[in-house]
CSV table of C-alpha atoms in Angstrom, one decimal:
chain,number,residue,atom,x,y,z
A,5,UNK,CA,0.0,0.0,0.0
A,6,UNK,CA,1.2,3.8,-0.7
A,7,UNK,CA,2.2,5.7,2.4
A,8,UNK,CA,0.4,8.8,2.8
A,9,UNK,CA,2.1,12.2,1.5
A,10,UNK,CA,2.5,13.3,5.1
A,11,UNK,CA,4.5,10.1,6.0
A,12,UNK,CA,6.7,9.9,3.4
A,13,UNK,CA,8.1,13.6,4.1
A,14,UNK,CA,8.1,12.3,8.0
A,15,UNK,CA,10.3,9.5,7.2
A,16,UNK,CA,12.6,12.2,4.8
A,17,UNK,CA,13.2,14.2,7.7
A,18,UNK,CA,11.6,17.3,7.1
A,19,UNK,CA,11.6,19.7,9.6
A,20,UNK,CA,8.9,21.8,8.5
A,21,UNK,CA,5.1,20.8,8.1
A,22,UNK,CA,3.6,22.7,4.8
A,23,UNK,CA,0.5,22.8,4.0
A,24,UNK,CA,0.0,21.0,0.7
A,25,UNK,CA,-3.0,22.8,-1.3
A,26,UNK,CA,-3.7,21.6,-5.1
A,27,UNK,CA,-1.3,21.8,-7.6
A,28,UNK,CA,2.0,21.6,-5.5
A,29,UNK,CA,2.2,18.0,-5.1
A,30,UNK,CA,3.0,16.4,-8.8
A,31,UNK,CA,4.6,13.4,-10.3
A,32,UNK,CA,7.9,13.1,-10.9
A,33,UNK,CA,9.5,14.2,-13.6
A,34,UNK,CA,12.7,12.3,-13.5
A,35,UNK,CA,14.1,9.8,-10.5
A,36,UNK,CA,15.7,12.2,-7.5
A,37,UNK,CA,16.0,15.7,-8.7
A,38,UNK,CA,14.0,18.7,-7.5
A,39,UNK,CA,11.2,20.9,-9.3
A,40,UNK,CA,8.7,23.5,-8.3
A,41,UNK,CA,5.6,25.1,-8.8
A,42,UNK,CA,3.7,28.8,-8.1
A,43,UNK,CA,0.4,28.5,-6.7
A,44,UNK,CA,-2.0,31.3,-7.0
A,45,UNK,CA,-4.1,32.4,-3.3
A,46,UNK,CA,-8.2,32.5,-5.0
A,47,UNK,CA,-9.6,35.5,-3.7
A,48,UNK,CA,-12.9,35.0,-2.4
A,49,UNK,CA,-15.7,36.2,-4.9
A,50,UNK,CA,-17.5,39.7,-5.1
A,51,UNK,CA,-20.7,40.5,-4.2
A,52,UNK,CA,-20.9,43.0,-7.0
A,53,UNK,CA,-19.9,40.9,-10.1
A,54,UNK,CA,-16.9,40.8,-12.1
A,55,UNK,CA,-16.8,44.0,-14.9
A,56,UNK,CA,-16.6,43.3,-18.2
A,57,UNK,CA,-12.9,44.6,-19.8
A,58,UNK,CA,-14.3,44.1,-23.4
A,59,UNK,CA,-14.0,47.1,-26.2
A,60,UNK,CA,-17.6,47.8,-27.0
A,61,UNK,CA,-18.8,47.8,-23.3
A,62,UNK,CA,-15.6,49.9,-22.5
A,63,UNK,CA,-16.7,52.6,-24.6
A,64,UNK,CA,-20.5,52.4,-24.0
A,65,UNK,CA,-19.4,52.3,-19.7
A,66,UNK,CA,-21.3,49.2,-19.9
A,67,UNK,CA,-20.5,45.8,-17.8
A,68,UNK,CA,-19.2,47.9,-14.4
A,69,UNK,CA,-19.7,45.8,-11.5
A,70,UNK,CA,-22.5,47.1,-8.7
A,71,UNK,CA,-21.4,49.6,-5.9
A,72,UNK,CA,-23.3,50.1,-2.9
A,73,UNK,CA,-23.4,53.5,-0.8
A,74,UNK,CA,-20.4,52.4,1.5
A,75,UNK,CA,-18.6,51.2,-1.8
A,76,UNK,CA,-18.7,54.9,-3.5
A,77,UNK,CA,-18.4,56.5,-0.3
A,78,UNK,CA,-15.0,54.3,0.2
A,79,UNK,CA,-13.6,55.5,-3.5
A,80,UNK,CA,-14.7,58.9,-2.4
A,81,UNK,CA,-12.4,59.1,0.8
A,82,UNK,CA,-9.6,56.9,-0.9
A,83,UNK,CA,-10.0,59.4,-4.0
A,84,UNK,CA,-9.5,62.5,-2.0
A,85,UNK,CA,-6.5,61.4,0.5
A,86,UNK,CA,-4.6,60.4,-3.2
A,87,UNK,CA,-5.4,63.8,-4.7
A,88,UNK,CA,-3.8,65.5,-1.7
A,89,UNK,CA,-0.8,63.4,-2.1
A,90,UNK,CA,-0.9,64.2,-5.5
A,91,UNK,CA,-1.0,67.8,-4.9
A,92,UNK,CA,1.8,67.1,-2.4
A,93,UNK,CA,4.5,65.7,-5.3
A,94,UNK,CA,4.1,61.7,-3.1
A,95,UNK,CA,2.3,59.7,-5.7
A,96,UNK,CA,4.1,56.7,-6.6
A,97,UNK,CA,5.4,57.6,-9.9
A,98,UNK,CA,6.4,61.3,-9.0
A,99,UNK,CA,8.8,59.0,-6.0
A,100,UNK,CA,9.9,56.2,-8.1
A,101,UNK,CA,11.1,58.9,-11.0
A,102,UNK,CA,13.3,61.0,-8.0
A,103,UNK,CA,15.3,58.0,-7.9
A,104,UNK,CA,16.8,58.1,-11.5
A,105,UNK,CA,18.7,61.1,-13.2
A,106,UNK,CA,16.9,63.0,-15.7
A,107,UNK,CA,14.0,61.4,-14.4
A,108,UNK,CA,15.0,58.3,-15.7
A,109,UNK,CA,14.2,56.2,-12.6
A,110,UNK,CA,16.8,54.0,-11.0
A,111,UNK,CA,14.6,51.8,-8.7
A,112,UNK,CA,11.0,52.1,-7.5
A,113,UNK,CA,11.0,54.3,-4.7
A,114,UNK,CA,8.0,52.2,-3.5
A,115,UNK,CA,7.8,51.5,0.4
A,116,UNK,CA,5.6,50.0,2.9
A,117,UNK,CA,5.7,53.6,4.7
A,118,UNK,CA,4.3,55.0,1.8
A,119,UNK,CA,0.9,56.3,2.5
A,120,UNK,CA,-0.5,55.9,-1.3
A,121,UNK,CA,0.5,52.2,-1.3
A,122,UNK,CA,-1.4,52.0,2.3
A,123,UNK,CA,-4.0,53.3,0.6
A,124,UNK,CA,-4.5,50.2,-1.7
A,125,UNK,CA,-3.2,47.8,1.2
A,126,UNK,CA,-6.1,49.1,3.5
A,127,UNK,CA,-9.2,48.2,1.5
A,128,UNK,CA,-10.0,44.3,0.8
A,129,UNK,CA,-11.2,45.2,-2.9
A,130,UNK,CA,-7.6,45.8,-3.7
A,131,UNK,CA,-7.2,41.5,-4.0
A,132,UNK,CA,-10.1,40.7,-5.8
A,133,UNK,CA,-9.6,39.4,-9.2
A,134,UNK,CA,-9.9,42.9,-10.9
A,135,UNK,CA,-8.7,45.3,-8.1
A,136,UNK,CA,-10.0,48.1,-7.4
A,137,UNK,CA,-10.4,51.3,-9.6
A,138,UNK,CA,-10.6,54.2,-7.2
A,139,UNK,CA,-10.9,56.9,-10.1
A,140,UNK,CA,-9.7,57.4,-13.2
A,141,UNK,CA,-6.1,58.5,-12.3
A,142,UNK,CA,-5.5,55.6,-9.2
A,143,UNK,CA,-6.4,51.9,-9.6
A,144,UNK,CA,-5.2,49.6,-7.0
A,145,UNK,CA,-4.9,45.3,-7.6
A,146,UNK,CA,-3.2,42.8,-5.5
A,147,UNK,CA,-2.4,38.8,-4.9
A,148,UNK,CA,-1.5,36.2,-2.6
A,149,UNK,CA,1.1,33.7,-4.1
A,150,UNK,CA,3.4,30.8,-3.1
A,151,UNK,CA,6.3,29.3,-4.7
A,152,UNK,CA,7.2,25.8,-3.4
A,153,UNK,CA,10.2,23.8,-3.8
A,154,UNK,CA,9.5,20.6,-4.6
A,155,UNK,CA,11.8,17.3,-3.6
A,156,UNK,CA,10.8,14.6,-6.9
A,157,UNK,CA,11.3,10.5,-5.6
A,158,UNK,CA,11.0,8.0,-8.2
A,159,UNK,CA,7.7,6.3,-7.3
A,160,UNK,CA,6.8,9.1,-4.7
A,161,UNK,CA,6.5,11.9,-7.3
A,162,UNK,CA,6.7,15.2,-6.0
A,163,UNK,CA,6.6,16.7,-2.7
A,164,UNK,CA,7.1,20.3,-1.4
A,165,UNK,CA,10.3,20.9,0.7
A,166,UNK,CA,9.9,24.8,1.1
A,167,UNK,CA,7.6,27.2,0.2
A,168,UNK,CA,7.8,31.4,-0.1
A,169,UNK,CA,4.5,32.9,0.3
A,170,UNK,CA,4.0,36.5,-0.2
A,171,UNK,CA,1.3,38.8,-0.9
A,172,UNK,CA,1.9,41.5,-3.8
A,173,UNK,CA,-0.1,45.1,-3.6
A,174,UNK,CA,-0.1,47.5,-7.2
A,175,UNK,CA,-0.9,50.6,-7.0
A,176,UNK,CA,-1.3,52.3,-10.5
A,177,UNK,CA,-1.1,55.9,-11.2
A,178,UNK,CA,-2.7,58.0,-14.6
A,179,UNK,CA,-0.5,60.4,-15.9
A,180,UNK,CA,-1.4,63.6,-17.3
A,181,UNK,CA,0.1,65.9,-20.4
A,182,UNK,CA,1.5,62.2,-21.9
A,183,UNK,CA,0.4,59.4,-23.0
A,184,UNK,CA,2.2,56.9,-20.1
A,185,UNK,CA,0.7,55.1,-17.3
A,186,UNK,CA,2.6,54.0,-14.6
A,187,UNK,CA,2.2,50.4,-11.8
A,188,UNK,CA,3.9,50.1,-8.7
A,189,UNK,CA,4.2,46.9,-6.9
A,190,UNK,CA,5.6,46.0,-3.3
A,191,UNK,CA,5.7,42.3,-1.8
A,192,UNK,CA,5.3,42.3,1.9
A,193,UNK,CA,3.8,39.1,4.5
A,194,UNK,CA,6.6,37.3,2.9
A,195,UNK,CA,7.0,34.1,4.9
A,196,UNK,CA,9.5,30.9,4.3
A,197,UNK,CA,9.2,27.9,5.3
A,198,UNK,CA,11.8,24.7,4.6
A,199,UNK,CA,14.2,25.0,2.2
A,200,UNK,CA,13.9,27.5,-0.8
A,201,UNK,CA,17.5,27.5,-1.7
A,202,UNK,CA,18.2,28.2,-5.9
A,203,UNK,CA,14.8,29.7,-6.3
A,204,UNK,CA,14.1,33.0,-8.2
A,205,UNK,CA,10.9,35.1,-8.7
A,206,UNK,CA,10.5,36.7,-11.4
A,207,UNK,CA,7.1,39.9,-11.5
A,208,UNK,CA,5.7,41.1,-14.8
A,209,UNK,CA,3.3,42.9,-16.1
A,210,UNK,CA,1.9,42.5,-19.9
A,211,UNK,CA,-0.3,45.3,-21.6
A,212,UNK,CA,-2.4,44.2,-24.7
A,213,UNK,CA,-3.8,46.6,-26.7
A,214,UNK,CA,-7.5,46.2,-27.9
A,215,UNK,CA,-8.7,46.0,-31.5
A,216,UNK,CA,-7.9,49.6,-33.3
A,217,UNK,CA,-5.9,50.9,-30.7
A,218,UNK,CA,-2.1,51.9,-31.1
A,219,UNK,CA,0.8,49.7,-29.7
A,220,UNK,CA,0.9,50.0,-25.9
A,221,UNK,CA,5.0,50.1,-25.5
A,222,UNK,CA,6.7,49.4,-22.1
A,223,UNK,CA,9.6,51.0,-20.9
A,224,UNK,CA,13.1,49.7,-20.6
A,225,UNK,CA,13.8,49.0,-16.8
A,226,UNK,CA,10.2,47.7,-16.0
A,227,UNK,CA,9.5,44.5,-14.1
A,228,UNK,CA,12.0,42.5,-11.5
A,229,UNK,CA,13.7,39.1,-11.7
A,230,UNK,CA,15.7,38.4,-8.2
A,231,UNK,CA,16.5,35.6,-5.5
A,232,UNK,CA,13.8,35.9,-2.5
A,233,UNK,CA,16.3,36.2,-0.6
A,234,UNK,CA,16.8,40.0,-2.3
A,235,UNK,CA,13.0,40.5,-2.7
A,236,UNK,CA,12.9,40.2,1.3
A,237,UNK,CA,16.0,42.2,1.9
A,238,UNK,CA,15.0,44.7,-0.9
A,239,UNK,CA,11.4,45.7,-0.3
A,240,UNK,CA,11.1,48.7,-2.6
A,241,UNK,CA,9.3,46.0,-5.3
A,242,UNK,CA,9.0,46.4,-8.8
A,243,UNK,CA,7.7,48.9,-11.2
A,244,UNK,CA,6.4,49.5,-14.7
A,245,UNK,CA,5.8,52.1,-17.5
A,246,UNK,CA,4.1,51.7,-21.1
A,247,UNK,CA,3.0,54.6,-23.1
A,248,UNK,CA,1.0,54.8,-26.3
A,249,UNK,CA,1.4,56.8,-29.1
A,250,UNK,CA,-0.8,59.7,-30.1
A,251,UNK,CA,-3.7,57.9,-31.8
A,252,UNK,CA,-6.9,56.3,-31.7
A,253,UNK,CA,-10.7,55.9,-32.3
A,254,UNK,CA,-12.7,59.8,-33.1
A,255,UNK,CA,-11.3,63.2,-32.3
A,256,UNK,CA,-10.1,62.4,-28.9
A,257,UNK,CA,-7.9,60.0,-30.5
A,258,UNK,CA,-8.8,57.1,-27.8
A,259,UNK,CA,-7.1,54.2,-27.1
A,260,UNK,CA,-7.8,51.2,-25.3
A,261,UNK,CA,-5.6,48.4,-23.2
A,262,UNK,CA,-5.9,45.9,-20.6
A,263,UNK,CA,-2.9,44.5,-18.3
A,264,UNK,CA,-2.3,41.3,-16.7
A,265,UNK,CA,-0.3,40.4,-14.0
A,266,UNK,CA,2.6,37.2,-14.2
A,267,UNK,CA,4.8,36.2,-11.6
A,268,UNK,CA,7.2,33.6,-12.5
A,269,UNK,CA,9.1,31.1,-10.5
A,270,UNK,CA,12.9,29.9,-11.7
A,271,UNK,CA,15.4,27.3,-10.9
A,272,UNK,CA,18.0,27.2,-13.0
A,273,UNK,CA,16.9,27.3,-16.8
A,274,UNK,CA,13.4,26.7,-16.2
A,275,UNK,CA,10.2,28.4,-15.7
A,276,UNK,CA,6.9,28.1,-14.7
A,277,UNK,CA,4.6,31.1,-14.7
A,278,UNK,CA,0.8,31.9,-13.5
A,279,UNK,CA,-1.1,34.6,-14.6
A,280,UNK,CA,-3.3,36.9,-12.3
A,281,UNK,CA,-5.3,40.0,-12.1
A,282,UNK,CA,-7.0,41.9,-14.7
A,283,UNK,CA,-7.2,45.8,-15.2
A,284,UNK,CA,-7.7,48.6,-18.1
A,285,UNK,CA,-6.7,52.1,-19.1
A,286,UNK,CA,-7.4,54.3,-21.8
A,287,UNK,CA,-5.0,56.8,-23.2
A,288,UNK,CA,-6.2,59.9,-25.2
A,289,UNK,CA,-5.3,63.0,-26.8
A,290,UNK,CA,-8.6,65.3,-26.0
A,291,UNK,CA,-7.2,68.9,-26.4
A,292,UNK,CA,-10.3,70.5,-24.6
A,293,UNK,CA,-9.0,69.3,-21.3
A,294,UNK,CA,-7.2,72.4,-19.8
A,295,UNK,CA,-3.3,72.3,-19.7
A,296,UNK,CA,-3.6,68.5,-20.7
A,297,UNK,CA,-4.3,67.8,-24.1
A,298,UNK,CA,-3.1,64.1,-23.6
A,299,UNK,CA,-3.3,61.4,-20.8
A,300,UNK,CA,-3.9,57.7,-20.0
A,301,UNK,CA,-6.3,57.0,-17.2
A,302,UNK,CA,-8.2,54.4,-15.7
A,303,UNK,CA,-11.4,54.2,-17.6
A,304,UNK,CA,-13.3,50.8,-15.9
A,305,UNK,CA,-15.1,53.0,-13.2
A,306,UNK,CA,-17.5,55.2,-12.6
A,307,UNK,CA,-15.8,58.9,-11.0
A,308,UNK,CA,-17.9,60.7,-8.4
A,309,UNK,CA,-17.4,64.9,-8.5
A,310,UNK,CA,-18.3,65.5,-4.4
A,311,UNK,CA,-16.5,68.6,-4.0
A,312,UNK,CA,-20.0,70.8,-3.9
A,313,UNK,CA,-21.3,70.6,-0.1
A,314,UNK,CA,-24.3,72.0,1.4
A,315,UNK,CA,-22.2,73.7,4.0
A,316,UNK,CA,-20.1,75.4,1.7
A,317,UNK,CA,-21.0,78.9,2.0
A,318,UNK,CA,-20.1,79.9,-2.1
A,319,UNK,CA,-22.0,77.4,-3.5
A,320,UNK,CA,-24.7,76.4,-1.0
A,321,UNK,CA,-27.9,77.6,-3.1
A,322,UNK,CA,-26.1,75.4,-6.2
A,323,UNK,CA,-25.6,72.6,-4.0
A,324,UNK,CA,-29.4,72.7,-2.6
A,325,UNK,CA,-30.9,72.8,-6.1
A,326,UNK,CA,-28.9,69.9,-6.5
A,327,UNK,CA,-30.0,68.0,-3.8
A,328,UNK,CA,-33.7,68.5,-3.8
A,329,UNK,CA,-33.3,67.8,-7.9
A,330,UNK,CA,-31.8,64.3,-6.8
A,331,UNK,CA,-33.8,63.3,-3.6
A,332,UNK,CA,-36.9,65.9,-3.4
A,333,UNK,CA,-37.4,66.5,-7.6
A,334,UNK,CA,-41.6,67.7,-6.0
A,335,UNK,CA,-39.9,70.2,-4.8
A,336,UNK,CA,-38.0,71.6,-7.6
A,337,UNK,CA,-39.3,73.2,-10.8
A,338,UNK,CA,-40.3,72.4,-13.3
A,339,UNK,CA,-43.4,71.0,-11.5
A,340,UNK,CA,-43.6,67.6,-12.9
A,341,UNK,CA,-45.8,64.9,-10.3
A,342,UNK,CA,-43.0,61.6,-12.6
A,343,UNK,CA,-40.2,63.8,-12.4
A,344,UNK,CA,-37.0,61.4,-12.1
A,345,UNK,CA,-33.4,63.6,-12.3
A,346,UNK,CA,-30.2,61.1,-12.4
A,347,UNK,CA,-26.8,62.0,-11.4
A,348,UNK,CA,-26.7,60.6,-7.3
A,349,UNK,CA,-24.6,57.7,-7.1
A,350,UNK,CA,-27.7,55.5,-5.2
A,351,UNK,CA,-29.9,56.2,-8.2
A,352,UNK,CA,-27.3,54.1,-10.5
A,353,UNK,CA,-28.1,56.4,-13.5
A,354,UNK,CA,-24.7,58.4,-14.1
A,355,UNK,CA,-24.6,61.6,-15.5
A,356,UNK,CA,-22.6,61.2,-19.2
A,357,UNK,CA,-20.1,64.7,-20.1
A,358,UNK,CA,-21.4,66.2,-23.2
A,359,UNK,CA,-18.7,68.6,-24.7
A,360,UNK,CA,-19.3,68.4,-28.4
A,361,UNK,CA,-22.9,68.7,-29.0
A,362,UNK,CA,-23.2,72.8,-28.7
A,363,UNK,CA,-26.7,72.5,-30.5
A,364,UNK,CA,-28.2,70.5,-27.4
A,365,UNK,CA,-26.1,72.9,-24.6
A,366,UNK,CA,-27.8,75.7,-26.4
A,367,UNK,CA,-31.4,74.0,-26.5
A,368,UNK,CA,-31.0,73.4,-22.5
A,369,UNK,CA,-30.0,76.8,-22.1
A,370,UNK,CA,-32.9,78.7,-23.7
A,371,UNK,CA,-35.2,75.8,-22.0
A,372,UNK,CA,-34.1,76.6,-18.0
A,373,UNK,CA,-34.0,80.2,-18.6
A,374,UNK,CA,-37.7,80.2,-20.1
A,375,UNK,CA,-38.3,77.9,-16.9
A,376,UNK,CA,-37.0,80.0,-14.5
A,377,UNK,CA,-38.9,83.7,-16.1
A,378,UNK,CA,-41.5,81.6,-15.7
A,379,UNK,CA,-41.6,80.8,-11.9
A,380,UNK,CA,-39.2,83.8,-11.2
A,381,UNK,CA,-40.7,86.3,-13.7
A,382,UNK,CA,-37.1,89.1,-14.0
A,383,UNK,CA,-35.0,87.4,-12.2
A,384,UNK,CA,-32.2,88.7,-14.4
A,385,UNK,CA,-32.8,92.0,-13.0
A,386,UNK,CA,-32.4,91.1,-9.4
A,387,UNK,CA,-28.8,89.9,-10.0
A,388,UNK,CA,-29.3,86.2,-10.4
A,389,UNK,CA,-29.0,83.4,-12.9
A,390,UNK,CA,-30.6,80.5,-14.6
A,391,UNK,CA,-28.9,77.1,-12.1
A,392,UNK,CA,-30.1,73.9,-14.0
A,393,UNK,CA,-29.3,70.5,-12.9
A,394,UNK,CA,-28.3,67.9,-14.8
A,395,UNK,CA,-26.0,70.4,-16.0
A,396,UNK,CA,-26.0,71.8,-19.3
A,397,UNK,CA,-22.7,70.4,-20.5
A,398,UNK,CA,-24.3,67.1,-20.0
A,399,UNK,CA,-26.5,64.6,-22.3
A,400,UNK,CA,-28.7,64.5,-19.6
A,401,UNK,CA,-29.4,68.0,-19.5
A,402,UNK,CA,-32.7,70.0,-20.5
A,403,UNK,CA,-31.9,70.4,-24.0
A,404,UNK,CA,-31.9,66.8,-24.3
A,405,UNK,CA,-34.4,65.2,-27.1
A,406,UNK,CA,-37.4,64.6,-27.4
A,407,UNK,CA,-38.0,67.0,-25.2
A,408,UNK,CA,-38.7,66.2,-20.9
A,409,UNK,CA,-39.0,67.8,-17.6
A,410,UNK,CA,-36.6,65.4,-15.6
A,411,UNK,CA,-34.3,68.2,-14.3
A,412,UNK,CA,-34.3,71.1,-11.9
A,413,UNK,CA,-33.9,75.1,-12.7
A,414,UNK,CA,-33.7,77.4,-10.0
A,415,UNK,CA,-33.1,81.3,-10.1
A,416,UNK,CA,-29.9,81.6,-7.5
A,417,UNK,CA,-27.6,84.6,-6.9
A,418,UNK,CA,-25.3,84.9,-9.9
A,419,UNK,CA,-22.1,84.3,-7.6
A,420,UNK,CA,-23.2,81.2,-6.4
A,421,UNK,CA,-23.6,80.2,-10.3
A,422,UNK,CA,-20.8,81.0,-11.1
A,423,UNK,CA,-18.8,79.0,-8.7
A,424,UNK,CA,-20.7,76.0,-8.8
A,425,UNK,CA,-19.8,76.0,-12.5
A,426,UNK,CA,-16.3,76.4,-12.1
A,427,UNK,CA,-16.6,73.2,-10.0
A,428,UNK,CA,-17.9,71.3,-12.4
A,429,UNK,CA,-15.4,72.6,-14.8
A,430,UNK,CA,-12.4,71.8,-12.3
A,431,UNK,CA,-13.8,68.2,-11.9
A,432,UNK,CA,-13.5,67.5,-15.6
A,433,UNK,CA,-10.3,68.9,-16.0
A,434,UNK,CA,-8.8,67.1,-12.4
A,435,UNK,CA,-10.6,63.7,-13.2
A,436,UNK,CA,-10.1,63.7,-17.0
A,437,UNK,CA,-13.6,63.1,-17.9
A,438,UNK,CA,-14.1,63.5,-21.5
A,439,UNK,CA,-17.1,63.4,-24.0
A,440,UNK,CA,-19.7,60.9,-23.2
A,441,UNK,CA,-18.0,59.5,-19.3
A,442,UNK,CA,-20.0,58.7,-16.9
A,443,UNK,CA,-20.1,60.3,-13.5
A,444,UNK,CA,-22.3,60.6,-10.4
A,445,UNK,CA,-22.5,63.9,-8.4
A,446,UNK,CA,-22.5,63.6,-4.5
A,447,UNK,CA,-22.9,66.1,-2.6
A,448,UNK,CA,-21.4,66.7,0.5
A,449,UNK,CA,-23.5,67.4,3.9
């Protein structure tokens, strides 16, 4: 009769129990030699579905996977702490590309201190399959892997001796004014066990580019091939850059990609890979984004604009027609007993940009000012203006056709106005949101 696994590695003397899961006990491949195998960590499966990375769903922002309130709320808060940092020169790129001269970067200047990669590290969305997109300029993934040593017996097959089992955390970063996206990976709750000895690990990332969209190039430098014993001492990581050339699909000149992660185990002249994680970007050449007329960002998400608050003093009467439009639309005017406005992230109808149709932002001009002489007959004279939500520069707004009363016009001081639209106007220019994205509006209590 065979001797149970466990036995046989009792009666070889080893000093260390492993845990044998599937895949990382094989037969052998030749009489008393070694051999080894990487063994991906599943993560356990989300509630909200798996997003589709496919071309036509991309551009129709179709295939998303559902968010609930705390979801959006958690993007919200990660979004903002990463757009201080940003403002602050600590993303991981802007780090990794002090380390080189002439920015050409050296090593990744990525650490476990590092408050972006904390950022990824902190949420349990970062390991699912797909990561998680936070907005379009930060996407965060992550693993759980082990690489096992294996001892081959003529008979026996194989058996682990060792194993290395790490967990890897990427943190990607949009760039803006070129067409380049940059990944970050660190490898921390590293743990050993038996003997490893002769084992390298190899991390990779691959970028495909989807049908009709420019090469996606990667940089000289990018990914990491080292002993573990260097990726414990060393725990800066890896890194990666591709860029894209300036074209694409329509006048934006947009181009579409998806990445996959690899990490590779090696012993000597042989490998053995697995694949894991799944991601997008877009890059793009829209000129009507101001002081960026090119960028690659993460487009497999849904951006929230929630920097319009009730409390904020300049745009409070903006923020209130906005609010009531959303969550009270009796209240608002036109009167309309049906009326349904989208735009709040609970009502899971995004708002879509709408920059090159001037014929419909005209239509929804000349249709809330008629709305608003009609419940506030001279307004104009008493210093205020026209505030209409969904806003005009959107193919919700209330020049859409055929014609409808699903949105909210409100005479409001003309200050108020005025800042309220150069809110909107700073959210598409920081979060790169270009003809027809989606976007939800929260606003702030």
């Amino acid at each position: 009769m065979r001797r149970p696994l466990v036995t046989v590695i009792s009666a070889l003397g080893l000093s260390v129990l492993l845990t044998v899961p599937a895949g990382a006990a094989t037969a052998a491949p030749t009489p008393d030699t070694t051999d080894f195998t990487i063994v991906t960590e599943e993560p356990a499966p989300d509630p909200g579905g798996t997003p589709s990375f496919g071309l036509d769903d991309r551009k129709a922002h179709q295939g998303l996977p559902k968010e609930s309130a705390q979801d959006m709320e958690e993007r919200m808060t990660a979004s903002r702490t990463l757009q201080t940092l940003k403002k602050e020169g600590k993303t991981p790129s802007s780090l990794a590309e002090r380390k080189g001269p002439e920015g050409s970067p050296e090593a990744p200047a990525l650490r476990r201190t590092d408050p972006n990669i904390n950022v990824c590290m902190e949420n349990r969305k970062t390991y699912r399959t797909y990561g998680w997109t936070i907005d379009h300029f930060f996407h965060c993934q992550g693993t759980t892997q082990t690489l096992y040593k294996q001892k081959c017996r003529w008979l026996i097959g194989c058996y682990p001796i060792g194993s290395f089992r790490f967990r890897a955390t990427t943190i990607g970063e949009g760039y803006e004014g070129q067409r380049r996206i940059y990944y970050g990976t660190l490898l921390d709750k590293s743990d050993v066990k038996g003997d490893v000895s002769g084992l390298k690990l190899r991390h990779s990332i691959a970028c495909a580019n989807l049908s009709g969209s420019p090469r996606c190039t990667s940089e000289p430098g990018n990914g990491r091939t080292d002993t573990l014993s260097e990726w414990m001492r060393d725990s800066t990581g890896s890194y990666h850059w591709f860029n894209s050339a300036h074209a694409g699909d329509g006048p934006d000149k947009r181009a579409y990609y998806n990445i996959t992660q690899r990490f590779t185990g090696i012993q000597g002249g042989r490998h053995k890979s697995v694949t894991t994680g799944r991601g997008g970007f877009r890059c793009d050449s829209a000129s009507y984004i101001p002081g960026r007329s090119s960028a690659c960002v993460f487009d497999v998400v849904v951006p929230v604009m929630s920097s319009i608050g009730i409390r904020d003093r300049e745009v409070r009467q903006t923020a209130r027609n906005i609010r009531d439009a959303q969550f009270r639309p009796e209240r608002t005017k036109p009167v309309y007993r049906a009326k349904e406005v989208p735009g709040a992230p609970s009502s899971g109808q995004a708002l879509t940009r709408n920059y090159y149709d001037k014929a419909m932002q005209k239509r929804s001009g000349d249709r809330v000012r008629a709305t608003c002489e009609r419940y506030w007959p001279g307004y104009a004279s008493r210093g205020l203006q026209c505030d209409e939500y969904p806003f005009a520069s959107t193919y919700q707004s209330a020049g859409a056709q055929p014609a409808h009363q699903n949105y909210a016009a409100k005479a409001i001081p003309a200050e108020d106005n005025r800042k309220g639209g150069e809110q909107i106007a700073e959210f598409y220019k920081l979060d790169r949101i270009l003809d027809s994205d989606a976007f939800y509006v929260h606003i702030r209590s």
